[in-house]
Coordinates of C-alpha atoms and ligand atoms in Angstrom, one line a residue:
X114 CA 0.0 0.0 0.0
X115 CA 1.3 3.1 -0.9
X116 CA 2.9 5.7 1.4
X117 CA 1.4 8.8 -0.2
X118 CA -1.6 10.5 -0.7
X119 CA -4.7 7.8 -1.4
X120 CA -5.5 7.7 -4.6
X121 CA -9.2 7.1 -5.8
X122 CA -8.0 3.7 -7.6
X123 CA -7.0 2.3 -4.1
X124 CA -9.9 3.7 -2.4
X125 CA -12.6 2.1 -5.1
X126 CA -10.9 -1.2 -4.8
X127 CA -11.3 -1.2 -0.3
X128 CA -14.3 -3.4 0.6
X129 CA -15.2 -2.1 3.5
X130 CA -19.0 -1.6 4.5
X131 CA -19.8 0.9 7.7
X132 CA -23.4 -0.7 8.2
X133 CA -23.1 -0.1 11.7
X134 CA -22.9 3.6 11.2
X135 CA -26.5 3.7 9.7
X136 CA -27.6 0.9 12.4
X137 CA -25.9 1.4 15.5
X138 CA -26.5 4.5 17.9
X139 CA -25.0 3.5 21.0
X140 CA -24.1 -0.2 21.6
X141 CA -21.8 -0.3 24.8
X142 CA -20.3 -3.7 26.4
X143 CA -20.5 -4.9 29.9
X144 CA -17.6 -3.7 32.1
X145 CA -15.4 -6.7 31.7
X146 CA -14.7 -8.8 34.6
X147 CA -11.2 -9.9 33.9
X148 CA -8.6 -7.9 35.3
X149 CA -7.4 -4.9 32.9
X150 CA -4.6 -1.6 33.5
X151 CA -6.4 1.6 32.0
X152 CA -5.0 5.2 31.6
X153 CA -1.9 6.4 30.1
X154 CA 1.3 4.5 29.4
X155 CA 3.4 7.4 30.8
X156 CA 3.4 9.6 33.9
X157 CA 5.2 12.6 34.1
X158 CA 7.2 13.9 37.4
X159 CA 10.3 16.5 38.1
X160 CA 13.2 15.3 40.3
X161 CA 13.4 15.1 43.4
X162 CA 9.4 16.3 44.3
X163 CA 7.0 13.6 45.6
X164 CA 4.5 12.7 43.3
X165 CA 1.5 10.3 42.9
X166 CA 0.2 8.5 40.3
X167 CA -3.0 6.1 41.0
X168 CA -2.6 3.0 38.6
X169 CA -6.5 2.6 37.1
X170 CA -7.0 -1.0 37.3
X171 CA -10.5 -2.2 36.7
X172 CA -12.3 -6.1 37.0
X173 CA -13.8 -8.2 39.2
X174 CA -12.2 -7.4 42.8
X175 CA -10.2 -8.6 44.6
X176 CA -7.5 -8.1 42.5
X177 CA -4.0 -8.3 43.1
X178 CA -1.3 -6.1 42.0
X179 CA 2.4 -6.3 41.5
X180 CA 4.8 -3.3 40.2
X181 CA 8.8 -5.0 38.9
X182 CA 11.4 -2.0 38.3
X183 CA 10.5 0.7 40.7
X184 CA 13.6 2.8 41.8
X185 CA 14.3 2.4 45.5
X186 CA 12.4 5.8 46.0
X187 CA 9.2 4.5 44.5
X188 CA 6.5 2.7 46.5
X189 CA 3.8 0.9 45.1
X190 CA 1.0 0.0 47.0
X191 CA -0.3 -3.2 46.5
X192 CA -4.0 -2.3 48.0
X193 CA -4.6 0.9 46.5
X194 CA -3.1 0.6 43.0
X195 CA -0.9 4.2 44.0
X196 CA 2.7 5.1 42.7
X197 CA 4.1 7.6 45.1
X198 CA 7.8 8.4 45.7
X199 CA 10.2 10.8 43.9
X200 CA 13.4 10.6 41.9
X201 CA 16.6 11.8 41.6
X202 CA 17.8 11.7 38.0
X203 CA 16.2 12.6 35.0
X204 CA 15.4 9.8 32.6
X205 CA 12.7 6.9 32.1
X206 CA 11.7 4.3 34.3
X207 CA 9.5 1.6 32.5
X208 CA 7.7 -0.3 35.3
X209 CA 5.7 -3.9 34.7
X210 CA 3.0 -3.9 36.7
X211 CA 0.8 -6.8 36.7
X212 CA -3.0 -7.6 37.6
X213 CA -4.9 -10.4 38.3
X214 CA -7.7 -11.9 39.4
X215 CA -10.1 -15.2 39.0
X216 CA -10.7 -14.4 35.7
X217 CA -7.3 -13.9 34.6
X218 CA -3.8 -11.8 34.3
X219 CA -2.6 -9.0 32.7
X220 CA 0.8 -7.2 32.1
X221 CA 2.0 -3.7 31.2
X222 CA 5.0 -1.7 30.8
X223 CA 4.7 1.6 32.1
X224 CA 7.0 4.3 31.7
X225 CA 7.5 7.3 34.6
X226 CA 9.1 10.1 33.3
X227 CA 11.5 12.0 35.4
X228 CA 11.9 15.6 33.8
X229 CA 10.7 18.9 33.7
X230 CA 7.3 18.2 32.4
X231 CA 4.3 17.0 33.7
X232 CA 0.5 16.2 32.8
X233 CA 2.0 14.4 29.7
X234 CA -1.4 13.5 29.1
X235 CA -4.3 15.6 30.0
X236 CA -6.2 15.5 33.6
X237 CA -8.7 13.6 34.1
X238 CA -11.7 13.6 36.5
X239 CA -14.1 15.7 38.3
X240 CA -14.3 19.5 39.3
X241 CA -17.3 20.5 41.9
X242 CA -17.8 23.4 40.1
X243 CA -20.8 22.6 37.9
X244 CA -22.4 20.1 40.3
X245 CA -22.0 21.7 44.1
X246 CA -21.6 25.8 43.0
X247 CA -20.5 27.7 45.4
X248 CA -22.6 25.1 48.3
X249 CA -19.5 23.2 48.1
X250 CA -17.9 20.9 51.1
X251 CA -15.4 18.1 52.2
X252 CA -18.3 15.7 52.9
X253 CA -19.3 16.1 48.8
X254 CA -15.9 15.8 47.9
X255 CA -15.2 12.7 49.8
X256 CA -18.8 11.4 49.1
X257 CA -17.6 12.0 45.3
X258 CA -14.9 9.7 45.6
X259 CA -16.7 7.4 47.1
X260 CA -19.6 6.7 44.3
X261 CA -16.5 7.4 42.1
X262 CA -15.1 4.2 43.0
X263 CA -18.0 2.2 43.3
X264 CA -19.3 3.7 39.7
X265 CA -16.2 2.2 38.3
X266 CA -14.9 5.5 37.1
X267 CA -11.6 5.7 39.3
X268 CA -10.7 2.6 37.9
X269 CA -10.4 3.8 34.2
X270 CA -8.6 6.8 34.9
X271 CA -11.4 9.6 36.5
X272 CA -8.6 10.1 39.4
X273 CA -8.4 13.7 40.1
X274 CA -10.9 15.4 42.1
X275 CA -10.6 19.2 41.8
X276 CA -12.1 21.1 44.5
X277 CA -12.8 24.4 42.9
X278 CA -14.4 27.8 44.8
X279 CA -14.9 28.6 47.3
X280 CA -13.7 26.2 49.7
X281 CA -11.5 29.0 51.3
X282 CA -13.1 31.6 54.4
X283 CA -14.8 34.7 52.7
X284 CA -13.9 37.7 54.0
X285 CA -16.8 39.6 55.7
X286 CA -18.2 42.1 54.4
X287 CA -16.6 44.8 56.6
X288 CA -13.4 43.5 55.5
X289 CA -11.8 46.7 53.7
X290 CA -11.0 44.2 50.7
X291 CA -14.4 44.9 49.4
X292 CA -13.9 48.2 49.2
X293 CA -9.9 48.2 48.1
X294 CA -11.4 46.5 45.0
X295 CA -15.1 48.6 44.3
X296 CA -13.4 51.9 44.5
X297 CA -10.3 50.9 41.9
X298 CA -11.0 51.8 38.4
X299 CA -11.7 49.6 36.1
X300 CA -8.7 49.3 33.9
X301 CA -10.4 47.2 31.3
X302 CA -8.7 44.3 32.7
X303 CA -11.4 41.5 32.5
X304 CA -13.6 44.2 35.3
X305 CA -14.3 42.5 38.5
X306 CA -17.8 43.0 40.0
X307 CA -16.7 42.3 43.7
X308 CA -18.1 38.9 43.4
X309 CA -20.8 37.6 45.9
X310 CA -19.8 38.7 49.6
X311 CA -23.4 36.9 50.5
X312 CA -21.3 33.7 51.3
X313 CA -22.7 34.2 55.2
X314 CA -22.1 30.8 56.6
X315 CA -18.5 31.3 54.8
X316 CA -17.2 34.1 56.2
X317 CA -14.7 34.8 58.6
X318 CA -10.8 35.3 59.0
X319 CA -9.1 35.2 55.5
X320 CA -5.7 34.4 57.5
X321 CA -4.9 32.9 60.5
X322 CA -2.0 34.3 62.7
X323 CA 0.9 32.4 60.6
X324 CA -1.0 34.6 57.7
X325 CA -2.2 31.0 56.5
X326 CA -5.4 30.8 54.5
X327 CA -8.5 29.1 56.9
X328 CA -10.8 27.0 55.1
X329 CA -14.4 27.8 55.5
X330 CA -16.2 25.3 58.6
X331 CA -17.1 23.5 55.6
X332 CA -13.7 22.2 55.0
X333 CA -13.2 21.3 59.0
X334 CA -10.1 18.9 57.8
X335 CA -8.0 19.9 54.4
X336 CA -5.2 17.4 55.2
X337 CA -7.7 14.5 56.2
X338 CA -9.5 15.3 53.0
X339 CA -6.7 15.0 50.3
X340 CA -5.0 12.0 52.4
X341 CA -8.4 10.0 52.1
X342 CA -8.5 11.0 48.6
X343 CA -5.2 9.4 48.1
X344 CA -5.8 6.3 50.2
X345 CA -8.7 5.7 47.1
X346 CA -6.7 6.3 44.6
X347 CA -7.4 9.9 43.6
X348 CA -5.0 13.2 43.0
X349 CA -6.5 16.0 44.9
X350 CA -7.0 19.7 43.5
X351 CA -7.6 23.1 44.9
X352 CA -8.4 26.0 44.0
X353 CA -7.5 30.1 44.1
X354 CA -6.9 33.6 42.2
X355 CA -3.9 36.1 42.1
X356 CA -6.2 38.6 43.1
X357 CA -7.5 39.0 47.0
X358 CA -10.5 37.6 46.2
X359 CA -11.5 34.8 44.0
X360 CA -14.6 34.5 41.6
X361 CA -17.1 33.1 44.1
X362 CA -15.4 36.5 47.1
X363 CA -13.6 33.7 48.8
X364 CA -9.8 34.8 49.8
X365 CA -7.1 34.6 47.2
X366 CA -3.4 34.1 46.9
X367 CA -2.5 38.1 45.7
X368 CA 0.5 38.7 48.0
X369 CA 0.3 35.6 49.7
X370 CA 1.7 33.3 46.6
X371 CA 4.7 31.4 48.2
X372 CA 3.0 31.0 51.1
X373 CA 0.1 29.6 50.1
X374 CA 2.2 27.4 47.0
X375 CA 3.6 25.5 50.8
X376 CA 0.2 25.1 52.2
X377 CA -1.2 23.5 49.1
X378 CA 1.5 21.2 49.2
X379 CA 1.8 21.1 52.9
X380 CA -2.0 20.0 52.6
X381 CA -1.2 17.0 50.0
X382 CA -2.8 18.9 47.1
X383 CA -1.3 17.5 43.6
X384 CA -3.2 20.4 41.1
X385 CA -4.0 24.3 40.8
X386 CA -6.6 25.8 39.2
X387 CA -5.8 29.4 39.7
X388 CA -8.7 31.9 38.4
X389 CA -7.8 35.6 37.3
X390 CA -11.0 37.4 38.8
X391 CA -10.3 39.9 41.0
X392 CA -6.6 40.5 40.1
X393 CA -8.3 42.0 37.1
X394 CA -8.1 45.3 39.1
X395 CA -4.5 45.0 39.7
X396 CA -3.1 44.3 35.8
X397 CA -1.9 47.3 34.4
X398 CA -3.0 47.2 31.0
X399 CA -3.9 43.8 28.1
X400 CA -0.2 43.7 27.4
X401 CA 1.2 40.1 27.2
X402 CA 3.8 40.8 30.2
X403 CA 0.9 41.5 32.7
X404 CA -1.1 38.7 31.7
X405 CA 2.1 36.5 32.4
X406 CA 2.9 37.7 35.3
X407 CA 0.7 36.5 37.8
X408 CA 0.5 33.3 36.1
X409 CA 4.6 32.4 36.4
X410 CA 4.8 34.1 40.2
X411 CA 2.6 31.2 40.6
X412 CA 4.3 28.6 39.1
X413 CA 7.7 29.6 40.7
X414 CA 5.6 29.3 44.0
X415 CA 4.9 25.9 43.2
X416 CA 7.9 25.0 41.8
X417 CA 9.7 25.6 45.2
X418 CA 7.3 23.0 47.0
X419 CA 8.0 19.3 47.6
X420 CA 5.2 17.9 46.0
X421 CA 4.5 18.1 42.3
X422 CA 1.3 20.4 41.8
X423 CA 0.1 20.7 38.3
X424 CA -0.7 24.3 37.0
X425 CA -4.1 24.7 35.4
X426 CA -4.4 28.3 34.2
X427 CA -8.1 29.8 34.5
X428 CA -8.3 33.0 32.3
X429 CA -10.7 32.6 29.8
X430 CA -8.0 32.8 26.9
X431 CA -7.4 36.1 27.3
X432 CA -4.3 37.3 25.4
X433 CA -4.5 34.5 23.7
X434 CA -3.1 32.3 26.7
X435 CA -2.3 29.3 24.2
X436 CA 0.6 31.0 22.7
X437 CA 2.4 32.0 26.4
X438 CA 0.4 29.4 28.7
X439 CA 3.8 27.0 28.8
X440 CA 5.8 29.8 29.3
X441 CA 4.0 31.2 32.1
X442 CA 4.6 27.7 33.8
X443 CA 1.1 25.9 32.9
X444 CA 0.3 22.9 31.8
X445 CA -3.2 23.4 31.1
X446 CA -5.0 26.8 30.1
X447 CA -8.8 28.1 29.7
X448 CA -9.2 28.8 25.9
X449 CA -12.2 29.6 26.6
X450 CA -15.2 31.9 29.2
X451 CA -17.2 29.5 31.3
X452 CA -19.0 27.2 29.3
X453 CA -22.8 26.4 29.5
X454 CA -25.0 23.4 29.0
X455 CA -26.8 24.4 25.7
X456 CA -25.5 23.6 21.8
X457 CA -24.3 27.4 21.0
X458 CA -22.1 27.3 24.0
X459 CA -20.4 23.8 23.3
X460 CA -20.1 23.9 20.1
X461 CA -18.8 27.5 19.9
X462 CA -16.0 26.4 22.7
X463 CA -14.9 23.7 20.2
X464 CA -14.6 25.7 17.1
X465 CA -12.3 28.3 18.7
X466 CA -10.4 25.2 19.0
X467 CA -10.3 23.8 15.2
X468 CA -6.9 25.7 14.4
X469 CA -5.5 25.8 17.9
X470 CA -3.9 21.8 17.4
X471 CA -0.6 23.0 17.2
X472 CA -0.5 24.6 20.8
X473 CA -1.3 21.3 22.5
X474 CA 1.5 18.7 23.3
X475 CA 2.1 16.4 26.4
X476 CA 2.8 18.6 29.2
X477 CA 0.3 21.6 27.6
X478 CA -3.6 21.4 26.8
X479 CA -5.7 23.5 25.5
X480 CA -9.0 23.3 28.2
X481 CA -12.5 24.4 26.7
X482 CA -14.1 24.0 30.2
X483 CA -15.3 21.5 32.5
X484 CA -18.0 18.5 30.8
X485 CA -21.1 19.7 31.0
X486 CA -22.4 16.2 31.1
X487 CA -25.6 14.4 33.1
X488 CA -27.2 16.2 36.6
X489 CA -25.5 19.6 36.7
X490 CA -26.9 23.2 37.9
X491 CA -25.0 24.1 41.3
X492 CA -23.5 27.1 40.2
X493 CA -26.8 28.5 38.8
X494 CA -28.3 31.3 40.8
X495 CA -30.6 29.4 43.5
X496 CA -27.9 26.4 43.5
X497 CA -30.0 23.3 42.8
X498 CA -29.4 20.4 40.8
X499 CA -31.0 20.0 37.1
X500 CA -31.0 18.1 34.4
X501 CA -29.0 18.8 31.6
X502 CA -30.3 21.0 28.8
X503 CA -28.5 19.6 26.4
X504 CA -29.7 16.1 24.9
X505 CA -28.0 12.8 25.1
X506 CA -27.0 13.2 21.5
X507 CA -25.3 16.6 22.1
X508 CA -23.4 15.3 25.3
X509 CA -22.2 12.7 23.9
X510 CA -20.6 15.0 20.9
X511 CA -19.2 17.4 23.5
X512 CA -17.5 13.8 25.1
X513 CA -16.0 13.0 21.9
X514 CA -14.9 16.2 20.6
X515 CA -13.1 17.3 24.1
X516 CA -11.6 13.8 23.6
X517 CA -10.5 14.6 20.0
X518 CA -9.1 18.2 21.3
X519 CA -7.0 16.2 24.1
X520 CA -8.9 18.2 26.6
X521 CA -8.7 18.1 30.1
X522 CA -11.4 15.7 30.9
X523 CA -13.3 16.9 34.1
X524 CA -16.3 15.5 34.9
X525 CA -19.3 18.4 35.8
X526 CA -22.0 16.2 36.8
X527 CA -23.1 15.5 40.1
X528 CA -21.9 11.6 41.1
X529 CA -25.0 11.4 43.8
X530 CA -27.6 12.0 40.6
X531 CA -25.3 9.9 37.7
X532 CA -27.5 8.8 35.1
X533 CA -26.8 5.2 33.3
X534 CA -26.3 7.4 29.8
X535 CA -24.0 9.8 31.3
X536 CA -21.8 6.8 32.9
X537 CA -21.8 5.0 29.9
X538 CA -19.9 8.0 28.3
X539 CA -17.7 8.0 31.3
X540 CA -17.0 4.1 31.1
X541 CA -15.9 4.6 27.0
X542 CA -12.2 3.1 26.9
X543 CA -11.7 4.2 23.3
X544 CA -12.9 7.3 23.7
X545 CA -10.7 7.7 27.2
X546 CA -7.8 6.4 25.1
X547 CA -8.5 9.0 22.0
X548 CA -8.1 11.4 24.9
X549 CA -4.8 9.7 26.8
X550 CA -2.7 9.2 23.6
X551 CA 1.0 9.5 24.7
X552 CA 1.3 11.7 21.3
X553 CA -0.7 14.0 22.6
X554 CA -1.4 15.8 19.8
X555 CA -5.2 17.6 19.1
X556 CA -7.6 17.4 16.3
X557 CA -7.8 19.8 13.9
X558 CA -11.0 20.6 11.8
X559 CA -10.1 19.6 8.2
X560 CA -13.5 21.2 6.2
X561 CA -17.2 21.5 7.0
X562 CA -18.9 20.0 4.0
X563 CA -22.1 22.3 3.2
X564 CA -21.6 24.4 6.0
X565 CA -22.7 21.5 8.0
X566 CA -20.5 18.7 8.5
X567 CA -17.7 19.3 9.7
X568 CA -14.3 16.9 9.8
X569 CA -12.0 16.7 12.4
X570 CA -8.8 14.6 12.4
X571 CA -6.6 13.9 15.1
X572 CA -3.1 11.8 14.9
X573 CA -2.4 8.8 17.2
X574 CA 0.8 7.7 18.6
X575 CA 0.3 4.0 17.2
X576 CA 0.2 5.7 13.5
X577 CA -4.1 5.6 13.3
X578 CA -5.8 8.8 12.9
X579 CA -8.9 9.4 14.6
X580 CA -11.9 11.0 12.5
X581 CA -14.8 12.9 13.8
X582 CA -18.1 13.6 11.3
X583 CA -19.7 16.1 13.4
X584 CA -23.1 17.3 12.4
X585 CA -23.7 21.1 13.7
X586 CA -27.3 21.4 11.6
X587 CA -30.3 21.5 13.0
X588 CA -31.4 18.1 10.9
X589 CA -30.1 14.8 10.3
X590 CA -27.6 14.4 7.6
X591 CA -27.6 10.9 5.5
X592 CA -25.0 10.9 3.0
X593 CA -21.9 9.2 1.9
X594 CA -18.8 10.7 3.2
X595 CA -15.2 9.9 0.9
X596 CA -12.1 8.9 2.7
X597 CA -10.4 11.4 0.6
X598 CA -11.7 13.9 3.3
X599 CA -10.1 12.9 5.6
X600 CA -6.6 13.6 4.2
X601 CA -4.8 10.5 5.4
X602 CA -1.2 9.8 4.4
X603 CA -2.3 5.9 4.0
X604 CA -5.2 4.2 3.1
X605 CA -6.4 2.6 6.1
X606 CA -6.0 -1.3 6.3
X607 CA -9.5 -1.1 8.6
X608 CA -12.0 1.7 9.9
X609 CA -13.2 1.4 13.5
X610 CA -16.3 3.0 14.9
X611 CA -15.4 3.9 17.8
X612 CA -18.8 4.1 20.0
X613 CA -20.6 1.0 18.0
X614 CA -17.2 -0.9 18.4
X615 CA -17.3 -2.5 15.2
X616 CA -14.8 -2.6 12.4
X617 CA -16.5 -1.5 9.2
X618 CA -17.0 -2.8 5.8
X619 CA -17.7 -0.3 3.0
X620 CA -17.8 -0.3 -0.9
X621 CA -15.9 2.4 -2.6
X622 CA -14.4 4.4 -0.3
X623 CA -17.5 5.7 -0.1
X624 CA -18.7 6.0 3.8
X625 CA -22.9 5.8 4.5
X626 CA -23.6 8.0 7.6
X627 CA -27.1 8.9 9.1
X628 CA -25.7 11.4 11.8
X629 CA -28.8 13.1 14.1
X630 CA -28.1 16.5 14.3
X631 CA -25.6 17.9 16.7
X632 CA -24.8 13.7 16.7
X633 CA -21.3 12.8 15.7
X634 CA -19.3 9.5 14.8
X635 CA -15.4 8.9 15.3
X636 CA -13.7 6.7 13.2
X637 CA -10.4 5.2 13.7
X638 CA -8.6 4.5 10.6
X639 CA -6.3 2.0 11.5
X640 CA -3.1 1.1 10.1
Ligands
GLA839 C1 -14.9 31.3 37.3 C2 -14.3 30.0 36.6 C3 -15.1 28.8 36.9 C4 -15.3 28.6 38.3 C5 -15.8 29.8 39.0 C6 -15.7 29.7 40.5 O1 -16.1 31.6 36.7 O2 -14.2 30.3 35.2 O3 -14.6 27.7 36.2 O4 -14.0 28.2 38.9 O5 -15.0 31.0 38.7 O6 -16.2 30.9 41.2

């Protein structure tokens, strides 16, 4: 088969058929019972900084583990699946780590990679934000872990569970903050409107006497928290702004950045999200260097810790953060203003993304947002939880393109209220693993055919190319879609649909799809 460009010939003489595409909406398998490894094949760490890294090992329990090849720093815990340690020289480590249970054994070579990146695949798990609003506690968060684990989720790779605002004391309202930050003017600086400083069951020192930030009574036991969260296999995450205050008037980091970098990693967090809002007031002017420069403060707070904390920016792409987001120390940056659950907002977050591939490698993503996906609605005005406004079809496509973008993957529904749909888009290995590919490159949209289907195509490290045929009209499309759009540099031996899990058969090169609108289907063209 020929290297180049596929010729029409070739592609007239494949048999392959896609009669699932026109058949099959959603077909998912059983969890299997026999013992498998899930997530990434690498994990990134710097020398010398303790990190952790939760094996995902699903099947029937008990299971028992075994990790050959850890340096004499490593542990491995045979119980809870977790990697924890830290090393001094640069360089690979491939670990075999084996599974098994009663219904049989499983081997894989790992690699952890000592240097000075990490996230060299994009998080992956579950932010509060969305489903708890600004009502959220440590009971949730450990409650979340819990139905985590017994949803099966941990086990495939869901293992970081970010806390987000406001988990930190508000200051009350006669706290001269509030009025530091009403009378500035507004410099144009992404304005801040003071946030809510209604948080009354919040509020209270911002400090303690070692000038320490004090959580809220909600969050009676940080430490506890993020140590349970370990002991079941999950990376904890916190959250926090470079100005005073943060989005939801709890009490930022500004002035406060090394000393709060050491709490965090005092506290056994393992990720930052850290939210412009109220430094908005304090940026001089839309110049590159001021929208750096609370960002890499940051990062050289964190970089002084122990622990390894990954860096999630939270700007809302201003100053177009994907060009300077790695060198303000990130690993993963907002592209994008919050995010909603309706088409317009999804679907707008995405395109902003179709030329932005070549911004995203392993140890940088681009992040459109948290999933809006299954019961969400604790950050809307009275708080409560809802169902999702957008349909199964359309959450599903917003699954599968953040997957395609190698997005962050965290999880915005509410684990109490987790509808079977919503989990089976959570259990998808192949669309985790479209997500998790160690080449960590992003899709890029190829062409919109009729100004309605568009093409996305994203490279994978094994030499496959994932496809996406996305339908953003309002009706369904059925039509015959050419390989030639796809612009592959092989003709693929075999085409994969990735949610039906079939291989496909189709005449001509010609490819049948019956696509609902705002549906989608992702191909893998295999080698
Ligand atoms: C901003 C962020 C959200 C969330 C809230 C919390 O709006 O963009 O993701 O963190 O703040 O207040």
């Amino acid at each position: 088969m020929n290297a180049g460009h596929i010729c029409q010939k070739a592609v007239n003489n494949l048999f392959i058929t896609i009669t699932h595409v026109l058949l099959c909406g959603y077909c998912y398998a059983q969890q299997d019972p026999a013992p498998q490894i899930n997530g990434p094949r690498l994990f990134g760490a710097r020398p010398d900084k303790i990190f952790i890294y939760p094996v995902p090992v699903s099947g029937a329990q008990p299971i028992q583990m075994e990790a050959k090849g850890l340096p004499a720093t490593v542990q491995f815990d045979t119980q809870t699946g977790i990697i924890t340690g830290k090393i001094h020289t640069p360089g690979n480590y491939p670990i075999k780590l084996t599974v098994k249970n009663k219904f049989g054994k499983t081997t894989r070579v790992f690699s952890l990679v000592i240097g000075d990146r990490l996230a060299l695949t994009p998080p992956m798990g579950w932010s509060s934000w969305y489903s708890y609003g600004r009502n959220v506690t440590q009971k949730q968060i450990e409650l979340t872990a819990k139905l985590m684990k017994e949803k099966g989720l941990q086990q495939l790779g869901w293992t970081l569970l970010e806390v987000d605002d406001p988990w930190a004391n508000q200051p009350a309202k006669n706290n001269p903050v509030w009025a530091e930050l009403k009378t500035r003017p507004d410099n144009k600086v992404y304005r801040y409107y003071e946030g809510p400083d209604n948080l009354t069951t919040r509020q209270g020192a911002p400090r303690d006497g070692s000038g320490n930030l004090v959580p809220s009574s909600f969050f009676p036991n940080l430490k506890g928290m993020t140590e349970t969260l370990h002991r079941q296999g999950f990376k904890a995450g916190i959250y926090s702004s470079p100005g005073p205050l943060t989005c939801g008037g709890a009490a930022g980091s500004y002035n406060h950045e090394l000393q709060d970098a050491k709490f965090w990693s005092d506290m056994g967090f393992d990720y930052l999200k850290y939210d412009w809002c109220s430094y908005g007031v304090f940026a001089k002017d839309t110049s590159r260097a001021e929208y750096i420069k609370p960002y890499k403060l940051m990062a050289g707070a964190l970089q002084q810790q122990q622990r390894d904390i990954i860096f999630s920016l939270c700007q809302y792409g201003m100053g177009n953060v994907w060009e300077w987001g790695n060198e303000a120390g990130g690993q993963l940056w907002r592209t994008e203003q919050d995010i909603r659950d309706n088409w317009s907002s999804i679907h707008n977050a995405m395109k902003k993304l179709a030329d932005k591939a070549a911004y995203v490698k392993p140890g940088n993503w681009n992040d459109p947002d948290i999933l809006q996906i299954g019961t969400i609605g604790g950050n809307d005005e009275d708080g409560k939880k809802r169902a999702n406004h957008l349909s199964a079809e359309e959450q599903k496509t917003h699954f599968s393109m953040w997957c395609m973008l190698s997005a962050p993957l965290l999880i915005g529904a509410n684990m109490e209220d987790i509808d079977e749909a919503t989990l089976r888009l959570l259990q998808s290995q192949e669309m985790i693993a479209v997500d998790q590919d160690a080449l960590g490159k992003a899709a890029k949209r190829l062409k919109v055919m009729d100004n309605q289907l568009e093409i996305w195509q994203k490279p994978m490290e094994d030499g496959s190319f994932i496809i996406a045929l996305l339908n953003a009209s309002d009706t369904t499309i059925t039509s015959n879609v050419n390989i030639l759009n796809f612009e592959l540099p092989h003709l693929p031996a075999t085409i994969t649909d990735l949610w039906a899990k079939q291989t496909a058969h189709f005449p001509e090169g010609d490819i049948p799809v019956n696509i609902p609108s705002h549906g989608i289907v992702i191909l893998k063209c295999n080698n």
